[in-house]
Short mmCIF file of C-alpha atoms in Angstrom, two decimals:
data_model
loop_
_atom_site.label_atom_id
_atom_site.label_comp_id
_atom_site.label_asym_id
_atom_site.label_seq_id
_atom_site.Cartn_x
_atom_site.Cartn_y
_atom_site.Cartn_z
CA ALA A 201 70.70 77.65 111.07
CA CYS A 202 73.01 75.18 109.44
CA VAL A 203 71.35 73.74 106.31
CA GLY A 204 70.12 70.12 107.26
CA LEU A 205 71.53 70.40 110.71
CA VAL A 206 68.94 72.33 112.69
CA GLY A 207 69.08 71.18 116.30
CA LYS A 208 72.17 69.00 115.78
CA PRO A 209 74.32 69.17 118.98
CA PRO A 210 77.82 70.47 119.03
CA VAL A 211 80.86 68.25 119.04
CA THR A 212 80.68 66.36 122.36
CA GLU A 213 82.27 63.00 121.51
CA PRO A 214 85.52 62.11 119.72
CA GLN A 215 84.87 62.06 116.04
CA PRO A 216 86.28 59.50 113.49
CA PRO A 217 89.55 60.63 111.97
CA CYS A 218 89.43 62.30 108.58
CA GLU A 219 91.88 63.27 105.89
CA VAL A 220 91.05 66.97 106.07
CA ALA A 221 89.37 69.16 108.72
CA ILE A 222 88.12 72.64 107.63
CA VAL A 223 87.43 75.03 110.43
CA GLY A 224 85.17 77.98 109.28
CA ALA A 225 82.08 77.64 107.09
CA GLY A 226 82.25 81.05 105.38
CA LEU A 227 82.46 81.20 101.61
CA CYS A 228 86.12 80.03 101.58
CA GLY A 229 85.38 76.96 103.73
CA LEU A 230 82.16 76.06 101.90
CA ALA A 231 83.81 76.41 98.47
CA LEU A 232 86.85 74.26 99.59
CA ALA A 233 84.59 71.55 101.11
CA HIS A 234 82.68 71.43 97.78
CA SER A 235 85.95 71.02 95.89
CA LEU A 236 87.18 68.32 98.03
CA GLN A 237 83.88 66.52 97.93
CA VAL A 238 84.06 66.50 94.13
CA ARG A 239 87.60 65.07 94.21
CA GLY A 240 86.85 62.24 96.69
CA VAL A 241 88.74 63.58 99.69
CA ASP A 242 87.46 62.70 103.12
CA TRP A 243 86.77 66.00 104.82
CA ARG A 244 84.79 67.55 107.77
CA LEU A 245 83.63 71.10 108.04
CA PHE A 246 83.21 72.79 111.40
CA GLU A 247 81.53 76.19 112.12
CA ALA A 248 81.41 78.00 115.47
CA ARG A 249 78.17 79.77 114.77
CA ASP A 250 74.72 78.12 114.51
CA ARG A 251 74.59 79.03 110.83
CA LEU A 252 76.66 78.71 107.71
CA GLY A 253 78.10 81.70 105.74
CA GLY A 254 80.48 83.35 108.17
CA ARG A 255 80.33 87.10 107.22
CA ILE A 256 77.57 86.40 104.64
CA ARG A 257 74.38 87.16 106.59
CA THR A 258 71.02 87.84 105.04
CA ALA A 259 67.97 88.81 107.02
CA ARG A 260 64.48 88.33 105.64
CA ALA A 261 62.02 91.23 106.07
CA ALA A 262 58.91 90.29 107.90
CA ALA A 263 56.82 92.93 106.26
CA HIS A 264 57.27 91.75 102.59
CA GLY A 265 60.06 89.13 102.54
CA ALA A 266 62.82 91.13 100.96
CA PRO A 267 66.30 89.55 101.41
CA LEU A 268 68.45 92.05 103.31
CA ASP A 269 72.20 91.57 103.12
CA LEU A 270 73.88 92.64 106.41
CA GLY A 271 77.29 91.40 105.39
CA PRO A 272 78.62 91.41 101.81
CA SER A 273 76.01 92.69 99.38
CA TRP A 274 77.71 92.78 95.95
CA PHE A 275 80.03 91.25 93.43
CA TRP A 276 81.44 92.84 90.23
CA PRO A 277 81.34 90.36 87.31
CA ASP A 278 83.76 92.39 85.17
CA THR A 279 86.56 92.25 87.70
CA GLN A 280 85.63 89.19 89.80
CA PRO A 281 85.69 86.25 87.46
CA SER A 282 85.57 83.55 90.29
CA MET A 283 82.39 84.89 91.77
CA ALA A 284 80.80 85.43 88.23
CA ARG A 285 81.63 81.77 87.33
CA LEU A 286 80.35 80.31 90.60
CA VAL A 287 77.08 82.30 90.38
CA ALA A 288 76.59 81.19 86.89
CA ASP A 289 77.43 77.49 87.78
CA LEU A 290 74.98 77.42 90.56
CA GLY A 291 72.27 78.97 88.34
CA LEU A 292 71.69 81.88 90.66
CA GLN A 293 69.79 85.02 89.53
CA THR A 294 71.42 88.40 89.80
CA VAL A 295 70.04 92.04 90.22
CA ALA A 296 71.91 94.97 89.05
CA GLN A 297 72.46 97.53 91.65
CA PRO A 298 70.52 100.78 90.82
CA ASP A 299 72.98 103.41 89.77
CA ASP A 300 72.75 106.30 87.36
CA GLY A 301 75.94 108.08 88.44
CA ARG A 302 74.26 110.42 90.82
CA VAL A 303 74.24 110.50 94.66
CA ARG A 304 72.30 112.53 97.32
CA LEU A 305 74.85 114.34 99.37
CA LEU A 306 74.25 115.60 102.89
CA ASP A 307 77.38 117.45 104.09
CA ASP A 308 75.70 119.98 106.38
CA PRO A 309 73.16 118.82 109.05
CA ASN A 310 71.61 122.26 108.95
CA ARG A 311 70.87 122.24 105.18
CA ALA A 312 68.83 120.08 102.88
CA PRO A 313 70.56 117.36 100.95
CA ARG A 314 71.39 117.88 97.29
CA ASP A 315 71.96 115.60 94.26
CA VAL A 316 75.42 115.54 92.82
CA ALA A 317 77.31 113.52 90.25
CA ALA A 318 79.38 110.70 91.88
CA PRO A 319 83.12 111.49 91.48
CA THR A 320 83.80 107.94 90.22
CA THR A 321 83.96 106.48 86.80
CA GLY A 322 81.51 103.85 85.80
CA GLY A 323 78.84 105.12 88.24
CA LEU A 324 78.71 104.94 91.90
CA HIS A 325 78.62 101.13 92.11
CA ALA A 326 80.62 100.40 88.99
CA GLY A 327 78.53 97.58 87.75
CA ALA A 328 77.74 95.88 91.01
CA GLN A 329 75.36 92.93 91.11
CA ARG A 330 73.42 91.57 93.99
CA LEU A 331 71.91 88.06 94.17
CA ALA A 332 68.14 87.81 93.80
CA GLY A 333 67.81 85.94 97.13
CA GLY A 334 70.59 87.83 98.90
CA MET A 335 74.04 86.44 99.38
CA ALA A 336 72.49 83.72 101.55
CA ALA A 337 71.41 82.09 98.16
CA LEU A 338 75.08 81.45 97.59
CA VAL A 339 75.59 79.77 100.89
CA GLN A 340 72.34 77.80 100.53
CA ALA A 341 73.37 76.51 96.98
CA LEU A 342 76.75 75.28 98.19
CA ALA A 343 75.51 73.75 101.31
CA GLU A 344 72.84 71.81 99.42
CA ARG A 345 75.68 70.06 97.56
CA LEU A 346 77.39 68.86 100.70
CA PRO A 347 76.53 65.84 102.81
CA ALA A 348 74.88 67.23 105.97
CA SER A 349 76.68 64.54 108.02
CA ARG A 350 80.03 66.18 107.27
CA VAL A 351 79.02 69.63 108.43
CA GLN A 352 78.90 70.62 112.05
CA CYS A 353 77.69 73.96 113.45
CA GLY A 354 78.08 75.06 117.12
CA ALA A 355 81.63 73.64 117.04
CA VAL A 356 83.94 76.28 118.68
CA LEU A 357 87.61 75.39 118.18
CA ALA A 358 89.82 76.05 121.08
CA GLY A 359 93.12 74.66 120.02
CA LEU A 360 95.18 72.37 117.76
CA ALA A 361 97.97 69.93 118.71
CA ARG A 362 100.32 67.97 116.50
CA ASP A 363 100.55 64.40 117.40
CA GLY A 364 102.98 62.64 115.00
CA ALA A 365 101.40 62.24 111.62
CA GLN A 366 98.13 63.57 112.80
CA LEU A 367 96.67 66.92 114.13
CA ARG A 368 94.19 66.93 117.02
CA LEU A 369 91.43 69.44 117.07
CA ARG A 370 90.19 70.33 120.59
CA PHE A 371 86.74 72.10 120.76
CA ALA A 372 85.42 74.35 123.52
CA ASP A 373 82.91 71.70 124.61
CA GLY A 374 85.51 69.08 125.15
CA GLY A 375 85.09 67.12 121.86
CA THR A 376 88.07 66.17 119.76
CA LEU A 377 88.95 65.17 116.18
CA ALA A 378 92.00 63.73 114.65
CA ALA A 379 92.82 64.79 111.07
CA GLY A 380 95.57 64.32 108.76
CA ARG A 381 95.55 67.95 107.78
CA VAL A 382 93.67 71.03 108.89
CA VAL A 383 92.56 74.18 107.14
CA LEU A 384 91.70 77.20 109.25
CA ALA A 385 89.37 79.00 106.90
CA LEU A 386 89.15 81.86 109.35
CA PRO A 387 90.11 85.54 109.51
CA PRO A 388 93.91 85.32 110.28
CA ARG A 389 93.60 87.22 113.57
CA LEU A 390 90.93 84.87 114.89
CA ALA A 391 93.31 81.94 113.93
CA ALA A 392 96.19 83.57 115.85
CA GLN A 393 93.93 83.54 118.96
CA LEU A 394 93.85 79.74 119.01
CA ALA A 395 96.15 77.62 121.20
CA PHE A 396 98.74 75.68 119.14
CA ASP A 397 100.90 72.94 120.49
CA PRO A 398 103.72 73.26 119.45
CA PRO A 399 103.50 76.99 119.09
CA LEU A 400 103.58 78.48 115.59
CA PRO A 401 106.83 80.26 114.50
CA PRO A 402 106.85 83.91 115.73
CA GLU A 403 106.94 85.21 112.17
CA GLN A 404 103.90 83.34 111.18
CA VAL A 405 102.03 84.56 114.28
CA ASP A 406 103.05 88.08 113.44
CA ALA A 407 101.74 87.70 109.84
CA LEU A 408 98.39 86.35 111.17
CA GLN A 409 98.06 89.22 113.65
CA SER A 410 98.94 91.80 111.21
CA ALA A 411 96.18 91.08 108.81
CA PRO A 412 93.08 93.25 109.65
CA THR A 413 89.88 91.33 109.37
CA TRP A 414 87.62 92.91 106.64
CA MET A 415 84.40 94.37 108.05
CA ALA A 416 85.42 93.37 111.56
CA THR A 417 84.25 96.58 113.25
CA ALA A 418 81.66 97.60 110.67
CA ALA A 419 77.98 97.83 111.26
CA LYS A 420 75.22 97.65 108.57
CA ALA A 421 71.60 98.63 108.70
CA ALA A 422 68.84 97.57 106.39
CA VAL A 423 65.36 99.09 106.50
CA ALA A 424 62.36 97.46 104.84
CA LEU A 425 59.73 99.98 103.74
CA PRO A 426 56.21 99.93 102.14
CA GLN A 427 57.11 102.17 99.23
CA ALA A 428 60.12 103.43 97.43
CA PRO A 429 59.73 107.05 96.26
CA TRP A 430 63.52 107.38 95.92
CA ARG A 431 63.30 105.19 92.71
CA GLU A 432 61.73 108.20 90.97
CA GLU A 433 64.73 110.31 91.84
CA PRO A 434 68.05 110.59 89.89
CA HIS A 435 70.01 109.26 92.81
CA ARG A 436 68.10 105.94 92.97
CA GLY A 437 68.47 105.71 96.77
CA ASN A 438 72.25 106.34 96.73
CA ALA A 439 73.26 108.76 99.31
CA TRP A 440 76.48 109.97 101.20
CA VAL A 441 76.36 111.73 104.59
CA THR A 442 79.76 113.35 105.30
CA HIS A 443 79.06 115.74 108.20
CA LEU A 444 80.33 114.92 111.68
CA GLN A 445 76.88 114.02 113.08
CA ALA A 446 76.31 111.36 110.32
CA VAL A 447 74.70 108.03 111.48
CA LEU A 448 74.71 106.29 108.19
CA ALA A 449 77.76 107.16 106.01
CA GLU A 450 76.39 105.76 102.79
CA THR A 451 72.97 104.25 101.73
CA TRP A 452 71.71 102.38 98.69
CA ASP A 453 68.57 100.76 97.46
CA ALA A 454 68.61 97.17 98.96
CA GLY A 455 65.17 95.99 98.01
CA THR A 456 63.43 94.22 95.16
CA ALA A 457 60.82 95.57 92.66
CA GLN A 458 57.99 94.49 94.87
CA ALA A 459 59.71 94.81 98.26
CA PRO A 460 61.37 98.24 98.84
CA ALA A 461 64.27 98.59 101.26
CA LEU A 462 67.28 100.82 101.98
CA ALA A 463 70.59 99.78 103.46
CA GLY A 464 73.64 101.56 104.68
CA PHE A 465 76.88 101.53 106.62
CA VAL A 466 76.72 102.91 110.07
CA ALA A 467 79.13 105.91 110.44
CA LEU A 468 79.53 105.63 114.20
CA GLY A 469 82.49 103.76 115.69
CA ALA A 470 82.02 100.44 117.63
CA ASP A 471 82.35 102.17 121.07
CA VAL A 472 79.97 104.90 120.15
CA ARG A 473 77.43 102.43 118.76
CA ALA A 474 77.50 100.55 122.01
CA GLN A 475 76.81 103.66 123.98
CA TYR A 476 73.83 104.70 121.70
CA ARG A 477 72.45 101.12 120.97
CA ARG A 478 68.99 101.83 122.30
CA GLY A 479 68.74 105.15 120.32
CA LEU A 480 70.22 103.94 117.07
CA PRO A 481 66.88 102.95 115.41
CA LYS A 482 65.49 106.43 116.00
CA LEU A 483 68.74 108.08 114.75
CA ILE A 484 68.70 105.91 111.56
CA ASP A 485 65.07 106.66 111.06
CA SER A 486 65.66 110.37 111.37
CA GLN A 487 68.48 110.48 108.86
CA LEU A 488 66.69 108.39 106.22
CA THR A 489 63.79 110.72 106.55
CA MET A 490 66.13 113.81 106.00
CA LEU A 491 67.57 112.18 103.00
CA PHE A 492 64.39 110.72 101.23
CA GLY A 493 61.33 112.12 102.93
CA SER A 494 58.80 110.73 105.33
CA ALA A 495 58.15 107.70 103.22
CA ALA A 496 61.65 106.49 104.13
CA GLY A 497 60.98 106.67 107.91
CA ASP A 498 59.41 104.30 110.32
CA GLY A 499 60.46 101.15 108.49
CA GLU A 500 61.38 97.65 109.73
CA LEU A 501 65.08 98.02 110.89
CA HIS A 502 67.53 95.17 110.68
CA LEU A 503 71.02 95.90 112.22
CA ALA A 504 74.20 93.92 112.36
CA ASP A 505 77.15 95.09 114.44
CA TRP A 506 80.05 92.91 113.39
CA ALA A 507 82.22 94.33 116.16
CA GLU A 508 80.04 92.42 118.64
CA GLU A 509 80.51 89.09 116.95
CA PRO A 510 83.47 87.33 118.44
CA PHE A 511 83.65 84.92 115.51
CA THR A 512 84.33 87.83 113.20
CA CYS A 513 85.93 90.64 115.35
CA GLY A 514 89.17 89.76 117.30
CA THR A 515 90.63 91.74 120.14
CA ARG A 516 93.17 93.48 117.88
CA ASP A 517 90.49 94.43 115.31
CA ARG A 518 88.52 96.04 118.03
CA ALA A 519 91.57 97.96 119.29
CA GLU A 520 92.06 99.30 115.75
CA ASP A 521 88.43 100.38 115.27
CA GLY A 522 88.45 103.38 112.96
CA VAL A 523 91.48 102.27 110.85
CA ARG A 524 89.97 100.99 107.73
CA PRO A 525 91.89 98.26 105.99
CA ASN A 526 92.71 98.60 102.28
CA HIS A 527 91.82 95.66 99.92
CA GLN A 528 95.05 95.97 98.14
CA ALA A 529 97.03 95.54 101.38
CA TYR A 530 95.98 91.86 101.59
CA GLY A 531 97.93 88.99 100.33
CA GLU A 532 100.87 88.64 102.65
CA ALA A 533 102.94 85.71 101.43
CA ARG A 534 103.49 84.22 104.96
CA LEU A 535 99.75 83.57 105.32
CA ARG A 536 99.89 81.19 102.37
CA GLN A 537 102.67 79.17 103.84
CA PRO A 538 101.55 75.96 105.61
CA ALA A 539 102.76 75.20 109.13
CA TRP A 540 103.70 71.93 110.84
CA GLU A 541 105.49 70.49 107.92
CA GLY A 542 102.55 71.08 105.45
CA ARG A 543 99.79 69.82 107.64
CA LEU A 544 98.26 73.08 108.68
CA TRP A 545 96.95 75.60 106.24
CA PHE A 546 95.50 79.15 106.62
CA GLY A 547 92.53 80.41 104.50
CA GLY A 548 89.99 83.19 104.48
CA SER A 549 89.62 86.12 102.13
CA GLU A 550 92.43 87.98 103.84
CA THR A 551 94.99 85.48 102.64
CA ALA A 552 94.14 85.98 98.93
CA THR A 553 96.54 87.47 96.41
CA ARG A 554 93.49 88.84 94.42
CA GLY A 555 90.29 90.31 95.75
CA GLY A 556 91.34 90.22 99.46
CA GLY A 557 88.49 91.10 101.68
CA TYR A 558 85.96 90.52 98.96
CA LEU A 559 83.93 87.38 98.32
CA GLU A 560 86.18 86.94 95.30
CA GLY A 561 89.14 86.78 97.67
CA ALA A 562 87.45 83.89 99.70
CA LEU A 563 87.18 81.98 96.36
CA ASN A 564 90.76 82.87 95.42
CA ALA A 565 91.90 81.37 98.77
CA ALA A 566 89.73 78.25 98.43
CA ALA A 567 91.15 77.58 94.91
CA ARG A 568 94.71 77.85 96.24
CA LEU A 569 93.86 75.50 99.21
CA ARG A 570 92.14 73.05 96.94
CA ARG A 571 95.25 72.69 94.86
CA GLU A 572 97.79 72.40 97.79
CA VAL A 573 95.55 70.13 99.98
CA CYS A 574 94.68 67.80 97.26
CA GLU A 575 98.25 67.50 96.16
CA ALA A 576 99.25 66.59 99.74
CA VAL A 577 96.42 64.15 100.27
CA PHE A 578 96.94 62.26 96.99
CA ALA A 579 100.72 62.20 97.58
CA ALA A 580 100.15 60.70 101.06
CA ARG A 581 97.74 58.06 99.58
CA THR A 582 100.39 57.04 97.09
CA VAL A 583 103.04 56.60 99.80
CA ALA A 584 100.64 54.63 101.86
CA ALA A 585 99.68 52.35 98.96
CA CYS A 586 103.37 51.49 98.29
CA PRO A 587 104.44 48.01 99.69
#
């Protein structure tokens, strides 16, 4: 649930005007709100879900309390300086992802798995770090620094209209808000599905629709277990399953020292997952047992199918299921161009020039938006103050 906003109703009445409205409380929206708060900008933050974090989603194991990341799990301090700096500034504890450069490979369903060297330099996870409390700890730390009265969950944006010097946000429940400027900190394809009056230029709509949403059709599973025998093995819980009957394509140790857990990416496509939804727990249990023995079976399963979340996966993403986007393909320049004469901006990790799709990209986008939005707000204040 939204921090400090549990039980707070959605937008049902017209809201007081503000300088900047941010739509989307994932990492980009939260980081931008924090930056605007520090700089004295009047902002409001709206999130369609009943929780903050967007694609950051951490479950808590009922059995032993381990945080289980069902969205982003890692960051890489050596190559993602914005994430490393933010984690340090917030005083969050990190956990190195177990990795000794070997992986358990299952490439034939009729043969036992075998341990092989990972064909990557720097180990399988290349220095990846997790957060001690899961990635939700990052969301919590940022949210605690924001005034709860400015953050609204359950606010589903339906459309935007330009009315002179102001933009009017129209929410699905009938509520409205006037703002001097609006930032859509959403996956670009979700932004493209909104109603705009006047319509956006065709080339800008094309840019929004052409940016695949990272993780949109993915599914992740995490299983809390009472013991962790894989920690005595060379692979440390890292496994790849490459045969055509694979249920989990990749697994890794997702637990803590006292609370064992495994996690993995589901190999099945979104339509196949929907057909086998009831049987998925048994299939996942069977594969983990095949990989790591009976001690890895019959655990507490948590499953997130992002293709079934309309605030992550758009219609075009679902249609392109199976076509995995490339991180390096993000950063289309038209996504960083404001619309409506500099009053409407687009954010989200997919708009970043560096780290697109990663949490680093979300922070990269937030930094760009902070610079441009603050410049516009302060310039407008100067004009308004002139006699």
